[in-house]
């Protein structure tokens, strides 16, 4: 099997997968792995979930794509469901998280011009953040390693220290059109925002008539134990960027906005050929139905507590495990040894994990993960830590 035709943009592990079921995936040799990467928080219902398969089959036999020059029923139903379960009024559909961020950037810039002057175009982002790899998203990503080879980036951006309200107060002014924040920094190392910090950011945005944007691409769609991460942080943003788990593995993204924010856009300001297509929206509706109506979300906190308690036992046992952080089923373990060693050994034993930030290993199981698979995860992790420490 030739791998020479794929562009060299990922440091891939030398394994080829061909099948998945629930929390498990199988490579071309039939080896089984417990998947606690979940496509990096994408496969919220695991692999080959019956509800997703049914939605793909049923809608595939009906209508796959229709232009946004016309309405389609699934798009209308999905928009209504998202708005009904949030504090927001309007939705724009796209295909990915980075596209959602690009939409939010344009919405913020347009809002600034409509509600100020041509100078009200500055976007404040957080240090250590990650919002995507397109040129606009890169410009508001607070990690130089992703930016350095693609300069010059979009102008009109400022960085501010995460969880440091004094620094933000020194940066925000009348020219600020928006502040963008991940409620939990994912790529940066599973670092939650402080509730008091977010409340003060909201006040500053209201003072300067700037939009508060939450990037919930990784931490949203039930990852924290609520459908929207902002519900856990007691702050309502003006705009929310969504993707990843929204389609449970099928590409779909969305931007939710309050009426005042959404009103900035007019026909022609933005678009997406495939955004909100009937097939993607059908799958997303099936995912939300499982999460909300069939009770998957109701069990996330219980599973989270079970994992955290077991990780804390391992922390007492192994000094190399410094810290357990995050919430819901978006957790991280901070190590005092090279994270790649642990990830590699876990892979050899049939457990998939992914790193983040400063020596943090992310734990991102499907939201419907079973206790049996959690126990297998803990068993393998204990084995690997024991080998690394002895």
Short mmCIF file of C-alpha atoms in Angstrom, two decimals:
data_model
loop_
_atom_site.label_atom_id
_atom_site.label_comp_id
_atom_site.label_asym_id
_atom_site.label_seq_id
_atom_site.Cartn_x
_atom_site.Cartn_y
_atom_site.Cartn_z
CA UNK A 1 0.00 0.00 0.00
CA UNK A 2 1.74 3.17 -1.25
CA UNK A 3 1.76 6.23 1.02
CA UNK A 4 3.75 8.41 -1.37
CA UNK A 5 0.78 10.32 -2.75
CA UNK A 6 -0.27 12.00 0.51
CA UNK A 7 1.18 15.45 1.29
CA UNK A 8 3.54 15.48 4.26
CA UNK A 9 1.44 17.56 6.66
CA UNK A 10 1.04 15.11 9.55
CA UNK A 11 3.52 13.15 11.67
CA UNK A 12 1.48 9.99 11.35
CA UNK A 13 1.79 6.87 13.46
CA UNK A 14 2.58 3.91 11.22
CA UNK A 15 -0.81 2.23 11.39
CA UNK A 16 -3.71 2.02 8.94
CA UNK A 17 -7.22 1.68 10.31
CA UNK A 18 -10.12 0.20 8.39
CA UNK A 19 -12.92 -0.49 10.87
CA UNK A 20 -14.40 0.92 14.05
CA UNK A 21 -17.16 -0.02 16.45
CA UNK A 22 -18.05 1.91 19.59
CA UNK A 23 -14.88 2.92 21.44
CA UNK A 24 -12.73 0.48 19.47
CA UNK A 25 -10.93 0.66 16.12
CA UNK A 26 -9.20 -2.10 14.16
CA UNK A 27 -6.19 -1.84 11.89
CA UNK A 28 -5.68 -3.68 8.59
CA UNK A 29 -4.09 -6.57 10.50
CA UNK A 30 -7.12 -6.93 12.76
CA UNK A 31 -5.47 -5.53 15.91
CA UNK A 32 -7.93 -3.88 18.29
CA UNK A 33 -7.34 -0.47 19.91
CA UNK A 34 -9.30 1.44 22.55
CA UNK A 35 -9.83 4.86 20.98
CA UNK A 36 -9.49 7.68 23.52
CA UNK A 37 -8.65 10.18 20.79
CA UNK A 38 -12.07 10.00 19.11
CA UNK A 39 -10.81 11.73 16.00
CA UNK A 40 -9.65 14.51 18.37
CA UNK A 41 -13.04 14.98 20.05
CA UNK A 42 -15.00 14.29 16.85
CA UNK A 43 -16.48 10.81 17.32
CA UNK A 44 -18.74 11.76 20.23
CA UNK A 45 -20.85 8.62 19.73
CA UNK A 46 -17.89 6.40 18.93
CA UNK A 47 -17.54 4.53 15.66
CA UNK A 48 -20.32 3.17 13.44
CA UNK A 49 -23.12 4.30 15.70
CA UNK A 50 -26.48 2.94 14.43
CA UNK A 51 -28.17 6.36 14.56
CA UNK A 52 -25.49 7.91 12.35
CA UNK A 53 -25.55 4.99 9.91
CA UNK A 54 -29.34 5.24 9.66
CA UNK A 55 -29.22 8.99 9.05
CA UNK A 56 -26.62 8.55 6.29
CA UNK A 57 -28.61 5.80 4.60
CA UNK A 58 -32.03 7.41 4.89
CA UNK A 59 -30.92 10.86 3.80
CA UNK A 60 -28.59 9.47 1.14
CA UNK A 61 -31.62 7.91 -0.49
CA UNK A 62 -33.50 11.19 -0.36
CA UNK A 63 -31.41 14.34 -0.94
CA UNK A 64 -27.66 14.74 -0.43
CA UNK A 65 -26.99 18.30 -1.55
CA UNK A 66 -28.95 21.36 -2.55
CA UNK A 67 -27.61 24.89 -2.96
CA UNK A 68 -28.08 27.47 -0.23
CA UNK A 69 -29.96 29.46 -2.85
CA UNK A 70 -32.89 27.38 -1.54
CA UNK A 71 -34.13 26.15 1.84
CA UNK A 72 -33.84 22.55 3.02
CA UNK A 73 -35.80 21.00 5.87
CA UNK A 74 -32.88 19.43 7.75
CA UNK A 75 -30.98 22.69 7.87
CA UNK A 76 -34.01 24.50 9.28
CA UNK A 77 -34.61 21.77 11.87
CA UNK A 78 -30.98 21.69 12.97
CA UNK A 79 -30.79 25.47 13.29
CA UNK A 80 -33.96 25.48 15.41
CA UNK A 81 -32.63 22.72 17.69
CA UNK A 82 -29.33 24.51 18.25
CA UNK A 83 -31.09 27.78 19.02
CA UNK A 84 -33.67 26.10 21.26
CA UNK A 85 -30.93 24.61 23.44
CA UNK A 86 -28.79 27.76 23.54
CA UNK A 87 -29.23 31.45 24.27
CA UNK A 88 -28.71 32.33 20.63
CA UNK A 89 -30.93 33.26 17.72
CA UNK A 90 -29.19 32.59 14.40
CA UNK A 91 -26.94 29.94 12.85
CA UNK A 92 -24.54 29.86 9.92
CA UNK A 93 -23.51 26.39 8.74
CA UNK A 94 -20.12 25.46 7.30
CA UNK A 95 -17.96 22.32 7.12
CA UNK A 96 -15.24 22.55 9.77
CA UNK A 97 -13.98 24.29 12.86
CA UNK A 98 -11.54 26.51 11.03
CA UNK A 99 -14.32 27.63 8.69
CA UNK A 100 -16.44 28.45 11.73
CA UNK A 101 -13.62 30.61 13.09
CA UNK A 102 -13.21 32.36 9.74
CA UNK A 103 -16.95 33.09 9.78
CA UNK A 104 -16.69 34.53 13.28
CA UNK A 105 -13.76 36.74 12.23
CA UNK A 106 -15.75 38.20 9.34
CA UNK A 107 -18.85 38.63 11.49
CA UNK A 108 -16.83 40.47 14.13
CA UNK A 109 -15.18 42.76 11.58
CA UNK A 110 -18.51 43.59 9.97
CA UNK A 111 -20.09 44.19 13.39
CA UNK A 112 -17.24 46.55 14.25
CA UNK A 113 -17.67 48.62 11.11
CA UNK A 114 -21.46 48.75 11.56
CA UNK A 115 -21.14 49.84 15.18
CA UNK A 116 -18.13 52.11 15.15
CA UNK A 117 -15.66 53.30 12.56
CA UNK A 118 -13.40 51.63 10.01
CA UNK A 119 -10.83 51.42 12.82
CA UNK A 120 -13.05 49.20 14.99
CA UNK A 121 -11.57 46.02 13.53
CA UNK A 122 -9.14 44.65 16.10
CA UNK A 123 -9.56 41.12 17.42
CA UNK A 124 -8.05 40.10 20.75
CA UNK A 125 -7.05 36.47 21.20
CA UNK A 126 -5.45 34.54 24.04
CA UNK A 127 -1.87 33.38 24.38
CA UNK A 128 -1.51 29.58 24.07
CA UNK A 129 -4.77 29.38 22.10
CA UNK A 130 -5.48 27.40 18.94
CA UNK A 131 -8.20 28.33 16.45
CA UNK A 132 -7.16 26.63 13.21
CA UNK A 133 -4.64 26.62 10.38
CA UNK A 134 -6.15 28.87 7.70
CA UNK A 135 -4.59 32.31 7.40
CA UNK A 136 -7.27 34.15 9.36
CA UNK A 137 -7.47 31.51 12.10
CA UNK A 138 -3.66 31.42 12.33
CA UNK A 139 -3.59 35.17 12.92
CA UNK A 140 -5.61 34.72 16.11
CA UNK A 141 -3.85 31.54 17.29
CA UNK A 142 -1.57 32.24 20.23
CA UNK A 143 1.19 29.76 19.40
CA UNK A 144 4.11 30.97 17.29
CA UNK A 145 5.09 27.47 16.16
CA UNK A 146 2.00 27.37 13.94
CA UNK A 147 2.51 30.89 12.58
CA UNK A 148 6.21 31.45 11.97
CA UNK A 149 6.49 29.98 8.45
CA UNK A 150 3.40 31.76 7.12
CA UNK A 151 4.10 35.40 7.86
CA UNK A 152 2.81 37.97 7.23
CA UNK A 153 -0.53 37.08 8.79
CA UNK A 154 -3.76 39.06 8.93
CA UNK A 155 -3.27 42.38 10.70
CA UNK A 156 -5.53 43.93 13.33
CA UNK A 157 -5.00 41.33 16.05
CA UNK A 158 -3.66 41.50 19.61
CA UNK A 159 -2.70 38.74 22.03
CA UNK A 160 -3.66 38.78 25.68
CA UNK A 161 -2.71 36.52 28.58
CA UNK A 162 -5.20 33.74 29.31
CA UNK A 163 -6.97 34.09 32.67
CA UNK A 164 -5.33 37.50 33.25
CA UNK A 165 -8.03 40.18 33.26
CA UNK A 166 -5.58 43.00 33.96
CA UNK A 167 -3.71 42.24 30.76
CA UNK A 168 -6.94 42.22 28.78
CA UNK A 169 -7.98 45.56 30.26
CA UNK A 170 -4.69 47.00 28.98
CA UNK A 171 -5.39 45.68 25.46
CA UNK A 172 -9.10 46.26 24.85
CA UNK A 173 -10.30 49.66 23.64
CA UNK A 174 -12.75 51.41 21.30
CA UNK A 175 -11.05 49.81 18.27
CA UNK A 176 -11.73 46.27 19.53
CA UNK A 177 -14.47 44.48 17.59
CA UNK A 178 -14.17 41.12 19.35
CA UNK A 179 -12.43 38.93 21.90
CA UNK A 180 -12.12 35.22 21.08
CA UNK A 181 -11.58 32.61 23.79
CA UNK A 182 -11.61 28.83 24.13
CA UNK A 183 -13.50 28.04 27.37
CA UNK A 184 -11.05 25.15 27.64
CA UNK A 185 -7.81 25.48 25.69
CA UNK A 186 -7.52 22.15 23.88
CA UNK A 187 -4.40 22.13 21.75
CA UNK A 188 -2.82 24.35 24.38
CA UNK A 189 -2.99 21.65 27.04
CA UNK A 190 -6.57 21.18 28.40
CA UNK A 191 -6.54 24.42 30.40
CA UNK A 192 -9.96 25.72 31.53
CA UNK A 193 -10.77 29.40 31.67
CA UNK A 194 -11.55 30.78 35.12
CA UNK A 195 -15.21 31.70 35.52
CA UNK A 196 -14.39 35.04 37.16
CA UNK A 197 -12.06 35.86 34.27
CA UNK A 198 -14.75 35.15 31.68
CA UNK A 199 -17.30 37.23 33.59
CA UNK A 200 -14.92 40.20 33.57
CA UNK A 201 -14.14 39.68 29.87
CA UNK A 202 -17.88 39.80 29.17
CA UNK A 203 -18.17 43.10 31.07
CA UNK A 204 -15.27 44.59 29.11
CA UNK A 205 -16.79 43.48 25.80
CA UNK A 206 -20.08 45.14 26.76
CA UNK A 207 -18.26 48.30 27.81
CA UNK A 208 -16.52 48.63 24.43
CA UNK A 209 -19.36 47.11 22.34
CA UNK A 210 -17.18 44.24 21.18
CA UNK A 211 -18.40 40.71 20.46
CA UNK A 212 -17.38 37.92 22.83
CA UNK A 213 -16.64 34.81 20.76
CA UNK A 214 -16.30 31.36 22.31
CA UNK A 215 -14.42 28.75 20.31
CA UNK A 216 -16.24 25.57 21.40
CA UNK A 217 -14.97 23.51 18.50
CA UNK A 218 -13.21 20.98 20.74
CA UNK A 219 -14.89 21.59 24.10
CA UNK A 220 -18.48 21.84 22.83
CA UNK A 221 -21.19 19.35 21.81
CA UNK A 222 -21.36 17.67 25.22
CA UNK A 223 -17.62 17.32 25.90
CA UNK A 224 -17.92 19.24 29.20
CA UNK A 225 -21.15 17.52 30.26
CA UNK A 226 -23.48 20.13 28.78
CA UNK A 227 -24.36 20.57 25.13
CA UNK A 228 -22.61 23.95 25.07
CA UNK A 229 -19.45 24.52 27.09
CA UNK A 230 -20.47 28.08 27.99
CA UNK A 231 -23.25 26.68 30.19
CA UNK A 232 -20.54 25.41 32.57
CA UNK A 233 -18.88 28.82 32.76
CA UNK A 234 -21.86 31.04 33.62
CA UNK A 235 -21.18 33.45 30.74
CA UNK A 236 -23.19 33.79 27.53
CA UNK A 237 -20.99 34.67 24.54
CA UNK A 238 -22.30 36.63 21.57
CA UNK A 239 -20.93 34.09 19.09
CA UNK A 240 -20.08 30.37 19.36
CA UNK A 241 -17.91 28.42 16.91
CA UNK A 242 -18.82 24.72 16.65
CA UNK A 243 -17.67 21.67 14.69
CA UNK A 244 -15.93 18.38 15.56
CA UNK A 245 -18.54 16.46 17.59
CA UNK A 246 -21.44 18.26 15.89
CA UNK A 247 -21.48 15.62 13.15
CA UNK A 248 -20.12 12.71 15.14
CA UNK A 249 -17.59 12.07 12.36
CA UNK A 250 -19.37 13.66 9.41
CA UNK A 251 -17.94 17.07 8.41
CA UNK A 252 -20.12 19.92 9.63
CA UNK A 253 -19.46 23.20 11.41
CA UNK A 254 -21.69 25.98 12.70
CA UNK A 255 -21.59 29.48 14.08
CA UNK A 256 -24.29 30.49 16.54
CA UNK A 257 -24.93 34.16 17.20
CA UNK A 258 -27.23 36.41 19.15
CA UNK A 259 -29.54 38.60 17.12
CA UNK A 260 -27.39 41.72 17.61
CA UNK A 261 -24.31 39.92 16.32
CA UNK A 262 -26.03 38.08 13.47
CA UNK A 263 -27.63 41.28 12.16
CA UNK A 264 -24.19 42.45 10.99
CA UNK A 265 -24.28 40.04 8.05
CA UNK A 266 -26.20 40.84 4.86
CA UNK A 267 -26.69 38.67 1.74
CA UNK A 268 -23.37 38.28 -0.05
CA UNK A 269 -21.20 38.92 3.02
CA UNK A 270 -20.43 35.25 3.54
CA UNK A 271 -21.25 31.81 2.20
CA UNK A 272 -20.40 28.12 2.07
CA UNK A 273 -21.22 25.87 -0.87
CA UNK A 274 -21.56 22.71 1.21
CA UNK A 275 -22.47 24.36 4.49
CA UNK A 276 -25.80 23.12 5.86
CA UNK A 277 -26.24 20.44 3.20
CA UNK A 278 -29.15 18.03 3.88
CA UNK A 279 -26.90 15.02 4.51
CA UNK A 280 -24.66 16.74 7.05
CA UNK A 281 -27.61 18.30 8.86
CA UNK A 282 -29.41 14.95 8.97
CA UNK A 283 -26.42 13.33 10.66
CA UNK A 284 -26.07 16.22 13.10
CA UNK A 285 -29.73 15.97 14.05
CA UNK A 286 -29.23 12.26 14.74
CA UNK A 287 -26.20 13.03 16.91
CA UNK A 288 -28.07 15.70 18.92
CA UNK A 289 -31.01 13.35 19.35
CA UNK A 290 -28.72 10.71 20.89
CA UNK A 291 -26.93 13.23 23.10
CA UNK A 292 -30.01 15.07 24.34
CA UNK A 293 -33.11 12.94 23.93
CA UNK A 294 -31.52 9.53 24.48
CA UNK A 295 -29.59 10.59 27.55
CA UNK A 296 -25.93 10.34 26.53
CA UNK A 297 -25.24 13.81 27.96
CA UNK A 298 -26.82 12.89 31.30
CA UNK A 299 -24.05 10.36 31.99
CA UNK A 300 -20.99 12.42 31.00
CA UNK A 301 -20.34 13.89 34.46
CA UNK A 302 -20.62 10.47 36.10
CA UNK A 303 -18.14 8.96 33.65
CA UNK A 304 -15.86 11.96 34.08
CA UNK A 305 -15.80 11.54 37.86
CA UNK A 306 -15.04 7.84 37.49
CA UNK A 307 -12.08 8.54 35.18
CA UNK A 308 -10.77 11.41 37.32
CA UNK A 309 -10.95 9.36 40.53
CA UNK A 310 -8.99 6.54 38.90
CA UNK A 311 -6.44 8.98 37.48
CA UNK A 312 -5.95 10.53 40.93
CA UNK A 313 -5.21 7.05 42.30
CA UNK A 314 -2.55 6.67 39.59
CA UNK A 315 -1.23 10.13 40.46
CA UNK A 316 -0.62 9.01 44.05
CA UNK A 317 1.14 5.93 42.73
CA UNK A 318 3.38 7.51 40.08
CA UNK A 319 5.32 10.73 40.63
CA UNK A 320 5.63 11.37 36.87
CA UNK A 321 1.89 12.11 36.75
CA UNK A 322 1.90 15.75 37.92
CA UNK A 323 -1.68 16.89 37.43
CA UNK A 324 -5.14 15.90 36.23
CA UNK A 325 -7.00 18.76 34.54
CA UNK A 326 -10.03 19.58 32.40
CA UNK A 327 -13.69 18.70 32.84
CA UNK A 328 -16.29 16.30 31.53
CA UNK A 329 -14.74 13.96 28.98
CA UNK A 330 -12.17 16.54 27.91
CA UNK A 331 -9.40 15.67 30.33
CA UNK A 332 -5.64 15.91 30.40
CA UNK A 333 -2.80 14.45 32.44
CA UNK A 334 0.28 16.61 32.81
CA UNK A 335 3.51 14.61 32.98
CA UNK A 336 7.02 15.29 34.19
CA UNK A 337 8.38 12.94 31.52
CA UNK A 338 8.18 13.17 27.74
CA UNK A 339 4.52 12.65 26.81
CA UNK A 340 5.47 10.93 23.55
CA UNK A 341 6.97 8.01 25.48
CA UNK A 342 3.70 7.35 27.27
CA UNK A 343 1.60 7.80 24.12
CA UNK A 344 3.87 5.43 22.17
CA UNK A 345 3.81 2.69 24.81
CA UNK A 346 0.03 2.98 25.15
CA UNK A 347 -0.28 2.61 21.39
CA UNK A 348 1.79 -0.57 21.47
CA UNK A 349 -0.62 -1.98 24.05
CA UNK A 350 -3.72 -1.01 22.05
CA UNK A 351 -4.69 2.37 23.52
CA UNK A 352 -4.89 5.53 21.40
CA UNK A 353 -4.06 8.84 23.11
CA UNK A 354 -2.97 12.24 21.79
CA UNK A 355 -0.76 14.94 23.25
CA UNK A 356 -1.29 18.66 23.72
CA UNK A 357 0.50 21.72 25.05
CA UNK A 358 3.29 21.50 27.59
CA UNK A 359 3.67 17.75 28.15
CA UNK A 360 -0.04 17.05 28.51
CA UNK A 361 -1.75 13.88 27.26
CA UNK A 362 -5.38 14.38 26.23
CA UNK A 363 -8.11 11.94 27.23
CA UNK A 364 -11.02 12.25 24.78
CA UNK A 365 -13.17 9.10 24.78
CA UNK A 366 -16.54 8.94 23.04
CA UNK A 367 -19.25 10.45 25.22
CA UNK A 368 -21.04 7.09 25.27
CA UNK A 369 -17.91 5.18 26.32
CA UNK A 370 -18.65 2.14 28.46
CA UNK A 371 -17.33 1.52 31.98
CA UNK A 372 -15.64 -1.60 30.61
CA UNK A 373 -13.64 0.44 28.11
CA UNK A 374 -12.77 3.03 30.75
CA UNK A 375 -11.44 0.22 32.94
CA UNK A 376 -9.34 -1.09 30.02
CA UNK A 377 -7.96 2.42 29.50
CA UNK A 378 -7.00 2.69 33.19
CA UNK A 379 -5.48 -0.80 33.14
CA UNK A 380 -3.24 -0.04 30.14
CA UNK A 381 -2.30 3.40 31.47
CA UNK A 382 -1.30 1.84 34.81
CA UNK A 383 0.81 -0.78 33.02
CA UNK A 384 2.61 1.85 30.95
CA UNK A 385 3.25 4.19 33.90
CA UNK A 386 4.62 1.24 35.86
CA UNK A 387 7.02 0.40 33.01
CA UNK A 388 8.14 3.99 32.62
CA UNK A 389 8.77 4.44 36.33
CA UNK A 390 10.62 1.15 36.98
#
